[in-house]
């Protein structure tokens, strides 16, 4: 079993920055892809950013140039640096880790005020 603990969400004004963290623990053998998804009220969960074990990244068009995903393999932790935040970035952000199975964090709220 793998546990994911997220942190770093909160309330920020438009144009501000936040950094999300997600630490994986438990029965970890080999972590493949780590990523961040988000779900706004009334909308489906969508990919924000993903990073492979080799460091390749992929971003949603809506966050390109503003968000940066990174990972620390020694700490089994993935980060999401979010800059130039917009009100439309308001959502619950979920960490997703692919190891022997697929695991989701509990979600952290990000609210961007205009």
PDB file of C-alpha atoms in Angstrom:
ATOM      1  CA  UNK A   1       0.000   0.000   0.000  1.00  0.00           C
ATOM      2  CA  UNK A   2       1.193   3.511  -0.865  1.00  0.00           C
ATOM      3  CA  UNK A   3       0.201   6.656   0.994  1.00  0.00           C
ATOM      4  CA  UNK A   4       0.367  10.113  -0.542  1.00  0.00           C
ATOM      5  CA  UNK A   5       0.462  13.251   1.588  1.00  0.00           C
ATOM      6  CA  UNK A   6      -0.124  16.557  -0.160  1.00  0.00           C
ATOM      7  CA  UNK A   7       0.597  20.030   1.134  1.00  0.00           C
ATOM      8  CA  UNK A   8       0.953  23.598  -0.031  1.00  0.00           C
ATOM      9  CA  UNK A   9      -2.540  24.586  -1.110  1.00  0.00           C
ATOM     10  CA  UNK A  10      -4.238  27.755   0.043  1.00  0.00           C
ATOM     11  CA  UNK A  11      -5.700  31.104  -0.910  1.00  0.00           C
ATOM     12  CA  UNK A  12      -3.719  33.486  -3.094  1.00  0.00           C
ATOM     13  CA  UNK A  13      -4.441  36.582  -5.131  1.00  0.00           C
ATOM     14  CA  UNK A  14      -4.310  36.519  -8.906  1.00  0.00           C
ATOM     15  CA  UNK A  15      -0.723  36.802 -10.089  1.00  0.00           C
ATOM     16  CA  UNK A  16       0.606  35.100  -6.995  1.00  0.00           C
ATOM     17  CA  UNK A  17       2.432  31.815  -6.543  1.00  0.00           C
ATOM     18  CA  UNK A  18       2.013  28.571  -4.652  1.00  0.00           C
ATOM     19  CA  UNK A  19       4.086  25.411  -4.400  1.00  0.00           C
ATOM     20  CA  UNK A  20       2.419  22.047  -3.925  1.00  0.00           C
ATOM     21  CA  UNK A  21       4.216  19.007  -2.545  1.00  0.00           C
ATOM     22  CA  UNK A  22       3.244  15.342  -2.542  1.00  0.00           C
ATOM     23  CA  UNK A  23       5.268  12.792  -0.591  1.00  0.00           C
ATOM     24  CA  UNK A  24       4.806   9.081  -1.191  1.00  0.00           C
ATOM     25  CA  UNK A  25       5.435   6.492   1.513  1.00  0.00           C
ATOM     26  CA  UNK A  26       4.659   2.865   2.221  1.00  0.00           C
ATOM     27  CA  UNK A  27       5.238  -0.141  -0.005  1.00  0.00           C
ATOM     28  CA  UNK A  28       7.113   1.684  -2.726  1.00  0.00           C
ATOM     29  CA  UNK A  29       9.176  -0.435  -5.047  1.00  0.00           C
ATOM     30  CA  UNK A  30       9.578   1.702  -8.095  1.00  0.00           C
ATOM     31  CA  UNK A  31       7.719   4.882  -8.905  1.00  0.00           C
ATOM     32  CA  UNK A  32       7.104   5.520 -12.563  1.00  0.00           C
ATOM     33  CA  UNK A  33       5.026   8.562 -13.398  1.00  0.00           C
ATOM     34  CA  UNK A  34       4.110  11.257 -10.888  1.00  0.00           C
ATOM     35  CA  UNK A  35       1.603  13.937 -11.676  1.00  0.00           C
ATOM     36  CA  UNK A  36      -0.857  16.580 -10.610  1.00  0.00           C
ATOM     37  CA  UNK A  37      -4.485  16.671 -11.646  1.00  0.00           C
ATOM     38  CA  UNK A  38      -7.103  19.234 -10.750  1.00  0.00           C
ATOM     39  CA  UNK A  39     -10.855  19.396 -10.468  1.00  0.00           C
ATOM     40  CA  UNK A  40     -12.785  22.638 -10.457  1.00  0.00           C
ATOM     41  CA  UNK A  41     -16.364  22.800  -9.134  1.00  0.00           C
ATOM     42  CA  UNK A  42     -18.787  21.280 -11.616  1.00  0.00           C
ATOM     43  CA  UNK A  43     -16.004  20.116 -13.922  1.00  0.00           C
ATOM     44  CA  UNK A  44     -14.220  16.849 -14.610  1.00  0.00           C
ATOM     45  CA  UNK A  45     -10.807  16.106 -13.176  1.00  0.00           C
ATOM     46  CA  UNK A  46      -8.102  17.074 -15.654  1.00  0.00           C
ATOM     47  CA  UNK A  47      -4.374  16.704 -16.023  1.00  0.00           C
ATOM     48  CA  UNK A  48      -2.298  19.708 -14.975  1.00  0.00           C
ATOM     49  CA  UNK A  49       1.231  18.294 -15.255  1.00  0.00           C
ATOM     50  CA  UNK A  50       3.046  14.968 -15.247  1.00  0.00           C
ATOM     51  CA  UNK A  51       6.678  13.881 -14.942  1.00  0.00           C
ATOM     52  CA  UNK A  52       8.172  10.497 -15.762  1.00  0.00           C
ATOM     53  CA  UNK A  53      10.882   8.672 -13.857  1.00  0.00           C
ATOM     54  CA  UNK A  54      13.325   9.904 -16.490  1.00  0.00           C
ATOM     55  CA  UNK A  55      12.331  13.520 -15.978  1.00  0.00           C
ATOM     56  CA  UNK A  56      10.223  14.058 -19.090  1.00  0.00           C
ATOM     57  CA  UNK A  57       7.344  16.436 -18.477  1.00  0.00           C
ATOM     58  CA  UNK A  58       3.989  17.193 -20.010  1.00  0.00           C
ATOM     59  CA  UNK A  59       1.660  20.080 -19.230  1.00  0.00           C
ATOM     60  CA  UNK A  60      -1.891  21.065 -19.961  1.00  0.00           C
ATOM     61  CA  UNK A  61      -1.971  23.929 -22.454  1.00  0.00           C
ATOM     62  CA  UNK A  62      -3.699  26.116 -19.866  1.00  0.00           C
ATOM     63  CA  UNK A  63      -0.741  25.956 -17.464  1.00  0.00           C
ATOM     64  CA  UNK A  64       2.234  25.893 -19.849  1.00  0.00           C
ATOM     65  CA  UNK A  65       4.757  28.599 -19.055  1.00  0.00           C
ATOM     66  CA  UNK A  66       3.266  29.195 -15.593  1.00  0.00           C
ATOM     67  CA  UNK A  67       3.514  25.831 -13.800  1.00  0.00           C
ATOM     68  CA  UNK A  68       6.626  23.702 -13.315  1.00  0.00           C
ATOM     69  CA  UNK A  69       6.560  20.098 -12.155  1.00  0.00           C
ATOM     70  CA  UNK A  70       9.622  18.481 -10.582  1.00  0.00           C
ATOM     71  CA  UNK A  71      10.435  15.452  -8.474  1.00  0.00           C
ATOM     72  CA  UNK A  72      12.961  14.312  -5.904  1.00  0.00           C
ATOM     73  CA  UNK A  73      13.370  10.567  -6.387  1.00  0.00           C
ATOM     74  CA  UNK A  74      15.383  10.167  -3.182  1.00  0.00           C
ATOM     75  CA  UNK A  75      12.429  11.568  -1.220  1.00  0.00           C
ATOM     76  CA  UNK A  76       9.676  10.040  -3.406  1.00  0.00           C
ATOM     77  CA  UNK A  77       8.246  13.538  -3.651  1.00  0.00           C
ATOM     78  CA  UNK A  78       6.735  15.496  -6.516  1.00  0.00           C
ATOM     79  CA  UNK A  79       6.326  19.261  -6.585  1.00  0.00           C
ATOM     80  CA  UNK A  80       4.221  21.694  -8.561  1.00  0.00           C
ATOM     81  CA  UNK A  81       5.430  25.294  -8.661  1.00  0.00           C
ATOM     82  CA  UNK A  82       2.533  27.480  -9.750  1.00  0.00           C
ATOM     83  CA  UNK A  83       3.271  31.054 -10.801  1.00  0.00           C
ATOM     84  CA  UNK A  84       1.120  33.804 -12.302  1.00  0.00           C
ATOM     85  CA  UNK A  85      -1.953  32.145 -10.874  1.00  0.00           C
ATOM     86  CA  UNK A  86      -5.342  32.994 -12.341  1.00  0.00           C
ATOM     87  CA  UNK A  87      -8.843  32.674 -10.863  1.00  0.00           C
ATOM     88  CA  UNK A  88      -9.506  29.858 -13.344  1.00  0.00           C
ATOM     89  CA  UNK A  89      -6.755  27.840 -11.645  1.00  0.00           C
ATOM     90  CA  UNK A  90      -9.029  27.501  -8.618  1.00  0.00           C
ATOM     91  CA  UNK A  91      -9.580  23.797  -8.020  1.00  0.00           C
ATOM     92  CA  UNK A  92      -8.784  20.856  -5.802  1.00  0.00           C
ATOM     93  CA  UNK A  93      -5.380  19.572  -6.850  1.00  0.00           C
ATOM     94  CA  UNK A  94      -4.695  15.849  -6.625  1.00  0.00           C
ATOM     95  CA  UNK A  95      -1.377  14.062  -6.696  1.00  0.00           C
ATOM     96  CA  UNK A  96      -1.263  10.829  -8.723  1.00  0.00           C
ATOM     97  CA  UNK A  97       1.519   8.280  -8.558  1.00  0.00           C
ATOM     98  CA  UNK A  98       1.995   5.233 -10.760  1.00  0.00           C
ATOM     99  CA  UNK A  99       3.976   2.467  -9.111  1.00  0.00           C
ATOM    100  CA  UNK A 100       2.849  -1.154  -8.906  1.00  0.00           C
ATOM    101  CA  UNK A 101      -0.602   0.402  -8.972  1.00  0.00           C
ATOM    102  CA  UNK A 102      -2.164   3.836  -9.381  1.00  0.00           C
ATOM    103  CA  UNK A 103      -2.485   5.936  -6.246  1.00  0.00           C
ATOM    104  CA  UNK A 104      -4.219   9.242  -5.564  1.00  0.00           C
ATOM    105  CA  UNK A 105      -3.712  11.804  -2.834  1.00  0.00           C
ATOM    106  CA  UNK A 106      -6.571  13.225  -0.813  1.00  0.00           C
ATOM    107  CA  UNK A 107      -6.481  16.555  -2.648  1.00  0.00           C
ATOM    108  CA  UNK A 108      -5.495  20.064  -1.630  1.00  0.00           C
ATOM    109  CA  UNK A 109      -7.580  23.177  -2.286  1.00  0.00           C
ATOM    110  CA  UNK A 110      -6.115  26.011  -4.319  1.00  0.00           C
ATOM    111  CA  UNK A 111      -8.184  29.189  -4.451  1.00  0.00           C
ATOM    112  CA  UNK A 112      -7.134  32.172  -6.546  1.00  0.00           C
ATOM    113  CA  UNK A 113      -8.999  35.407  -5.897  1.00  0.00           C
ATOM    114  CA  UNK A 114      -9.369  38.136  -8.497  1.00  0.00           C
TER     115      UNK A 114
END
